[in-house]
CSV table of C-alpha atoms in Angstrom, one decimal:
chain,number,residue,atom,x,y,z
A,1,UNK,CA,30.8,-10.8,5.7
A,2,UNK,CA,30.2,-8.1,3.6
A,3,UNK,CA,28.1,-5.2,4.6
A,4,UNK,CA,24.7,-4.5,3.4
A,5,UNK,CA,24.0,-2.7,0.2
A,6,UNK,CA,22.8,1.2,1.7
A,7,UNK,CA,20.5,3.6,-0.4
A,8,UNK,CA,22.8,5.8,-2.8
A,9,UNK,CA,22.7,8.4,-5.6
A,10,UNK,CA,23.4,6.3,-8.7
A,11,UNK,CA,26.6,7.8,-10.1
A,12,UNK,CA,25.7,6.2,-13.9
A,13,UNK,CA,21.8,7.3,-14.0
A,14,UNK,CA,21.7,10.1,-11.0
A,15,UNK,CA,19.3,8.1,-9.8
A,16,UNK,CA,18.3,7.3,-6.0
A,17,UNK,CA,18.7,3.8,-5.3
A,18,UNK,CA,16.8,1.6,-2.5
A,19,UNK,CA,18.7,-1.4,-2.2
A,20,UNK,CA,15.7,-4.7,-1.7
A,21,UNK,CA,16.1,-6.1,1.1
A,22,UNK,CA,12.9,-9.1,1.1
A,23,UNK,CA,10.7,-7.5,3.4
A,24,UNK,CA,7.1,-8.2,3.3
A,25,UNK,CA,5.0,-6.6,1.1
A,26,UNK,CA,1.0,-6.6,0.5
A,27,UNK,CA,-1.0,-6.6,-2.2
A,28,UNK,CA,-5.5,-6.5,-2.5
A,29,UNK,CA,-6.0,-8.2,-6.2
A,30,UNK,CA,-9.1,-9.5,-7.3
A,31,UNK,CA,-9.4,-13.2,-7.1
A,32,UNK,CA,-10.4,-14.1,-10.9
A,33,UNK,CA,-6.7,-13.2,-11.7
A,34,UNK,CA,-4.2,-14.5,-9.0
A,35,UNK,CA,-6.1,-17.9,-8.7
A,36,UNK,CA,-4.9,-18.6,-12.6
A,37,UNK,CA,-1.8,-16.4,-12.8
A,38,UNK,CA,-0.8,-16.2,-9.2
A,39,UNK,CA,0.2,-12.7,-7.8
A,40,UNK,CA,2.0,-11.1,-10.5
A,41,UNK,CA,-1.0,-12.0,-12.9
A,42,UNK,CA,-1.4,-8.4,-14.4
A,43,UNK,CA,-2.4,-7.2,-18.2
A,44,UNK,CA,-0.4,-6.2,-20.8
A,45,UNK,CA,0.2,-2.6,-20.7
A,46,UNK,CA,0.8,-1.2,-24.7
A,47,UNK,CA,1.0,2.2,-24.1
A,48,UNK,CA,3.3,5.2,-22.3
A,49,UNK,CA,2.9,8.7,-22.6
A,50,UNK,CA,-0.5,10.1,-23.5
A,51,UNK,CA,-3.0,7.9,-24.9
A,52,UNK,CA,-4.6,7.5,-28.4
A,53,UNK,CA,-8.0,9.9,-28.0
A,54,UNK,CA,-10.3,6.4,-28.4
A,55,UNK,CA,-8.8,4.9,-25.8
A,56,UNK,CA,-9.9,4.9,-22.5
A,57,UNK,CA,-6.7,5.2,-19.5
A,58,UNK,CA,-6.3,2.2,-17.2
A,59,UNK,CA,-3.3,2.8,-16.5
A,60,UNK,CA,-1.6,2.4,-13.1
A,61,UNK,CA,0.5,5.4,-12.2
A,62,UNK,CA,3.9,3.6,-13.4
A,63,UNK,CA,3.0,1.0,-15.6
A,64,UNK,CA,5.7,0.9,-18.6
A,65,UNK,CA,5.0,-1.0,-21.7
A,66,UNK,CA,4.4,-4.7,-20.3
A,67,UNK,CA,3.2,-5.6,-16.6
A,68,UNK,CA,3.5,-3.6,-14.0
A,69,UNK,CA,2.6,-5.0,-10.6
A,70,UNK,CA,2.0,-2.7,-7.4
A,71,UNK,CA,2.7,-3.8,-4.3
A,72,UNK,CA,2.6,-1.8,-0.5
A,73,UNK,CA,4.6,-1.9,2.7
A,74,UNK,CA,1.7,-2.9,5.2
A,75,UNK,CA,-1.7,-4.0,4.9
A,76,UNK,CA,-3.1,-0.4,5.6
A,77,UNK,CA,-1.5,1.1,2.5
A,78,UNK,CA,-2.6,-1.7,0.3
A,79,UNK,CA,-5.7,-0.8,1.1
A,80,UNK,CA,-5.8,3.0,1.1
A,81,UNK,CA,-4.5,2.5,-2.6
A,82,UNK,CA,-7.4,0.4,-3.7
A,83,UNK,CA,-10.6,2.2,-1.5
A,84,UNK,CA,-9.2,6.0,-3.2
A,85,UNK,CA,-12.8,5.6,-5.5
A,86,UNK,CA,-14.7,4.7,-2.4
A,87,UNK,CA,-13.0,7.8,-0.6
A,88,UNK,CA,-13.8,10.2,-3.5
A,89,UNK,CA,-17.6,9.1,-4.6
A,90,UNK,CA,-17.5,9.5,-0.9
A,91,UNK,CA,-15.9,13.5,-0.6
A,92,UNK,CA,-18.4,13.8,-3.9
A,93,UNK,CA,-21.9,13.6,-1.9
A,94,UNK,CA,-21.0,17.0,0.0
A,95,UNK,CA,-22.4,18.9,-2.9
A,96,UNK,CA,-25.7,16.6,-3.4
A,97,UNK,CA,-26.2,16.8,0.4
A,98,UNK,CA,-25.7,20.5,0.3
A,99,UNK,CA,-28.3,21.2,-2.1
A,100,UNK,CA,-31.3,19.5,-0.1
A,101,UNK,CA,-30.2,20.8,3.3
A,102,UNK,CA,-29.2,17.9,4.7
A,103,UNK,CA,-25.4,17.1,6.1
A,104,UNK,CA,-23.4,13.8,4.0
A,105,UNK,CA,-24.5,11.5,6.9
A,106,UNK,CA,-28.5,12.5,6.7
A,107,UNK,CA,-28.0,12.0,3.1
A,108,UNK,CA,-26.1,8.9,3.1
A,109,UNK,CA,-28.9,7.8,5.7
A,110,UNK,CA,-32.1,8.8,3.5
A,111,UNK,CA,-30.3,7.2,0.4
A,112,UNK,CA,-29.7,4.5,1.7
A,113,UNK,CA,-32.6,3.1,3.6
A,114,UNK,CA,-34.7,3.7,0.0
A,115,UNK,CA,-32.5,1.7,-1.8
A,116,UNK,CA,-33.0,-1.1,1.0
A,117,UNK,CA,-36.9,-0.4,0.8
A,118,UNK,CA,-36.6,-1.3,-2.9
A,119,UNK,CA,-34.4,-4.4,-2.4
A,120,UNK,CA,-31.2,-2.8,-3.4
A,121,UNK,CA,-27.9,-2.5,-1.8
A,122,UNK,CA,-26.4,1.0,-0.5
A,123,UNK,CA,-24.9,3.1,-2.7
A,124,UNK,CA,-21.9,4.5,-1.8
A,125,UNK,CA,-21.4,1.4,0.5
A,126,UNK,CA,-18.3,-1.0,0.3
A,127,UNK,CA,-20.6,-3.9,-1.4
A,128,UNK,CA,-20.1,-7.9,-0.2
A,129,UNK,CA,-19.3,-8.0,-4.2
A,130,UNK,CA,-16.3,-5.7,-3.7
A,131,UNK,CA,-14.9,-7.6,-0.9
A,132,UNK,CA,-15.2,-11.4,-1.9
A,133,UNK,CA,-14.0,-10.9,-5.3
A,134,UNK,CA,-11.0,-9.7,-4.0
A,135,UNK,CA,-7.8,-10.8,-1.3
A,136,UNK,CA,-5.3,-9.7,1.0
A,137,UNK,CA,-2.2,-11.1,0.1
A,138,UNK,CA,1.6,-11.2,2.1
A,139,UNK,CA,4.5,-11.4,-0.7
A,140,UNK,CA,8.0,-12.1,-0.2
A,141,UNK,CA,9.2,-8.9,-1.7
A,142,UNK,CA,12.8,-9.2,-3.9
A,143,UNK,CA,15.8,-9.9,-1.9
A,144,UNK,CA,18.2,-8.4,-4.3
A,145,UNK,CA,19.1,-5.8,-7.0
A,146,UNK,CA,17.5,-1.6,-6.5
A,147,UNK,CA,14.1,0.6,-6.5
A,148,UNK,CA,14.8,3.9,-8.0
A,149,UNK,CA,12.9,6.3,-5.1
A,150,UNK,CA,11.3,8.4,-8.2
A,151,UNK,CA,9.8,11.1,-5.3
A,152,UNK,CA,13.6,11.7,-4.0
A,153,UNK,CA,15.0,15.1,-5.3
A,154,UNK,CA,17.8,13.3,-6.9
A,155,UNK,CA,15.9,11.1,-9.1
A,156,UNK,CA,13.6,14.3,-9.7
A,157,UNK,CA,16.4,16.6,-10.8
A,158,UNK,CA,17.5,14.1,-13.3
A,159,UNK,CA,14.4,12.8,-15.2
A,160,UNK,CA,13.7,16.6,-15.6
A,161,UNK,CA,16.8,17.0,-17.5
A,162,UNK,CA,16.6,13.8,-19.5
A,163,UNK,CA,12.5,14.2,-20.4
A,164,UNK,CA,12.9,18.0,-20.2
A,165,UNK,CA,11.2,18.5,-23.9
A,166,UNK,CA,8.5,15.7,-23.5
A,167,UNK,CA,7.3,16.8,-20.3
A,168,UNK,CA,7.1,20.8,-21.5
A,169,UNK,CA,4.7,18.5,-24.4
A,170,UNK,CA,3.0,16.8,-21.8
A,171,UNK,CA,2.3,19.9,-20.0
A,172,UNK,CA,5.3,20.1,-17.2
A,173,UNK,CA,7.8,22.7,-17.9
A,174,UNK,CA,9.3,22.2,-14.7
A,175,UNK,CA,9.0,18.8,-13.4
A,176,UNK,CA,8.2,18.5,-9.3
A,177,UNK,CA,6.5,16.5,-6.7
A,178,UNK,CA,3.0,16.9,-8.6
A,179,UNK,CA,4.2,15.7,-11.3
A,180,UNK,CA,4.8,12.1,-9.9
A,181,UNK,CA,1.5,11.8,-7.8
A,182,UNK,CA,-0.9,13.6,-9.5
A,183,UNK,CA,-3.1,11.4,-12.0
A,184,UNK,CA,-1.6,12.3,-15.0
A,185,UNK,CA,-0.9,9.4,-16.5
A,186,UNK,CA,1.0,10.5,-19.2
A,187,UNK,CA,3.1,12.3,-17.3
A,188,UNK,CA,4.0,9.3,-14.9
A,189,UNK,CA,3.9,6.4,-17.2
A,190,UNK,CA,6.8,8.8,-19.1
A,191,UNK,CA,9.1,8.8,-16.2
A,192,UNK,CA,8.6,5.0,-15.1
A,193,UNK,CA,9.4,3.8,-18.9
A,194,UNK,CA,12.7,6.1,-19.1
A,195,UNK,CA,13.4,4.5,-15.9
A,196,UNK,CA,12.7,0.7,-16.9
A,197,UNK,CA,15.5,1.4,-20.0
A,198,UNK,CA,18.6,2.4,-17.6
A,199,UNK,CA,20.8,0.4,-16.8
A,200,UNK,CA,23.0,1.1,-12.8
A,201,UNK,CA,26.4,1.4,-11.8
A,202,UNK,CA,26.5,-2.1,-11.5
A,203,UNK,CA,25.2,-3.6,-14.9
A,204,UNK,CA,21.6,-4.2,-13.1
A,205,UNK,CA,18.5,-3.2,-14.4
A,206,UNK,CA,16.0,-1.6,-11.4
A,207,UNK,CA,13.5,-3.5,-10.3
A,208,UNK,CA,11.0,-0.9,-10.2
A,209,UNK,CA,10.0,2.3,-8.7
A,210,UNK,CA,9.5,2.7,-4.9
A,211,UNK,CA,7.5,6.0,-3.7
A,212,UNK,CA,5.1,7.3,-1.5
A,213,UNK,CA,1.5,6.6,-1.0
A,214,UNK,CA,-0.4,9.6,-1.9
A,215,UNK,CA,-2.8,8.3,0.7
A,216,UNK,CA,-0.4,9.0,3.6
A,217,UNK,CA,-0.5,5.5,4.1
A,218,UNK,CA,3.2,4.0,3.8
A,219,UNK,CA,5.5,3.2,0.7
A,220,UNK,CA,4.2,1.6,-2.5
A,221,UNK,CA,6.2,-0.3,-4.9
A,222,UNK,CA,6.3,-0.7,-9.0
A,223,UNK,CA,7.8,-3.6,-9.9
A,224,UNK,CA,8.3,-4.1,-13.5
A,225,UNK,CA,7.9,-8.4,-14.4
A,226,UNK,CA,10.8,-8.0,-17.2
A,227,UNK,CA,11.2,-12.3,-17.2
A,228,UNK,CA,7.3,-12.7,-18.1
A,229,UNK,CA,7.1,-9.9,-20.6
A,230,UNK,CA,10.6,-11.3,-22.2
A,231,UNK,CA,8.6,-14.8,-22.5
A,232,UNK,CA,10.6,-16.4,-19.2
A,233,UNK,CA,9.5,-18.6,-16.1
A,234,UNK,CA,9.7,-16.2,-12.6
A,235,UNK,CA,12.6,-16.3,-11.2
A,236,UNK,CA,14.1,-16.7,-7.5
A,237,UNK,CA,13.8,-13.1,-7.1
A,238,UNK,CA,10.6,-12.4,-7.9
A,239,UNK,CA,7.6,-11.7,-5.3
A,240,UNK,CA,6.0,-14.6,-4.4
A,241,UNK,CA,3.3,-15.1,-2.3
A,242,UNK,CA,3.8,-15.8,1.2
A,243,UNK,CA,-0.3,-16.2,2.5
A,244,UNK,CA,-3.6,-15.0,1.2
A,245,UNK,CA,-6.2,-13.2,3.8
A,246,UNK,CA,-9.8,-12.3,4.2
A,247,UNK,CA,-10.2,-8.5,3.0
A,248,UNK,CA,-12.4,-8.0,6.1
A,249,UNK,CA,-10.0,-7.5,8.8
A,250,UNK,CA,-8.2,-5.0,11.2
A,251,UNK,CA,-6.3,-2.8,8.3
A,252,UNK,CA,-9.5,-2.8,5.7
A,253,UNK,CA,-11.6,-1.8,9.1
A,254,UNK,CA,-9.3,1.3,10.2
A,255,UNK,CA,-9.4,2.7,6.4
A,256,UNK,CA,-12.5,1.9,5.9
A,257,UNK,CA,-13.0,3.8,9.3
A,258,UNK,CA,-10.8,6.8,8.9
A,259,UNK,CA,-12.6,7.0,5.6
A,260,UNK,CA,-15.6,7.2,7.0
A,261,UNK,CA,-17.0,4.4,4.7
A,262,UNK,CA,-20.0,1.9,5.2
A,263,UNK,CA,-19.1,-1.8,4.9
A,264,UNK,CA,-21.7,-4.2,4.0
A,265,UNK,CA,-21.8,-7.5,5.8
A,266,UNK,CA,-20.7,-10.5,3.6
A,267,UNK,CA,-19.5,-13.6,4.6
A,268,UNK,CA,-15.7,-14.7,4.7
A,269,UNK,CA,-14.2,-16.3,1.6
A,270,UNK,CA,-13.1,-19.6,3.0
């Protein structure tokens, strides 16, 4: 039997490589898309590198030209990924609070109960909308072929050398940490698409990009659908999805709670 394939420093690309290994991996997606297209149902990224003025940036942090599709290592970090805008509307109110004399919970307290007065629902508040147009969902991850690790220092080192001149364009003379988790998309969408056209030491072409959750939360995966954007049916090794979940449970509760976010009641999807 031969041994398991064992993270490495790509000798071809200078790359670090994450061998897959088919471990579980979690994804929250809103309904309207994976009940027609499944989990991998994603649009059409045209675009890397900074944006045309007129357009507005959608982009997820590594999306390449074609679909992207993000994916986490537990149900907690799939969460923490989606609820950031709660977290930072949330961080926002200090200011408003501030400025009436009253501390973010009196705020969020007074605000609230006038929007209920006047038939509303709380601002601020994870809404029943929110939660029942989306799902939790458990996917097979892939059980073969490499993630480059794009925060490792090796993989650092080397796409500062390769994109040295378009990231002193792009604003980053010296390429770092920030530079893959700050929100920058130009920046990031840059280094995922130079990493999409490598090809290994062993003729493959990487999955995707595997990093850390700027939430704290756990480890995050790109993966990069090169059969559907080449026209092809998935194949074997492609995430698939192994059960789909209420969003209210215990792992939207403790971000939620370590968030400190309100939840509106709503009523399970099924």
């Amino acid at each position: 039997m031969s041994a398991a394939p064992r993270s490495r420093v790509c000798p071809r690309t200078g790359f670090y490589l994450v061998p897959a290994r088919g471990q579980d991996g979690w994804r929250v997606a809103q309904e309207r898309y994976t009940r027609s297209g499944g989990i991998v149902a994603v649009r059409v990224n045209q675009h890397v590198g900074p944006l045309p003025a007129e357009l507005p940036d959608r982009r997820g942090r590594f999306d390449t030209i074609g679909r992207t599709v993000y994916f986490a290592d537990r149900p907690t970090t799939a969460f923490a990924e989606v609820l950031q805008d709660f977290r930072a509307a949330r961080v926002a109110l200090q200011a408003d609070a501030d400025a009436i004399g009253l501390s973010v919970e009196q705020y969020i307290t007074e605000v609230g109960d006038q929007a209920v007065a006047n038939g509303r629902e709380r601002p601020w508040a994870v809404s029943v909308g929110w939660q029942m147009s989306r799902g939790l969902h458990r996917v097979a991850m892939p059980a073969e072929g490499w993630w480059v690790q794009i925060d490792h220092k090796a993989t650092l080192n080397r796409l500062g050398l390769d994109l040295a001149e378009p990231l002193r364009q792009a604003g980053v003379p010296l390429l770092t940490l920030s530079g893959t988790t700050g929100e920058n998309r130009a920046v990031t969408t840059l280094l995922a698409q130079h990493v999409r056209g490598q090809t290994l030491f062993d003729g493959s072409l990487p999955l995707g990009v595997q990093f850390t959750s700027k939430t704290g939360y756990g480890t995050c995966w790109a993966w990069w659908d090169r059969r559907a954007d080449d026209g092809l049916m998935p194949g074997d090794n492609d995430p698939k999805t192994i059960d789909d979940l209420n969003v209210d449970g215990d792992a939207f509760r403790t971000v939620t709670t370590d968030w400190e976010l309100e939840v509106l009641p709503g009523a399970p999807r099924y």
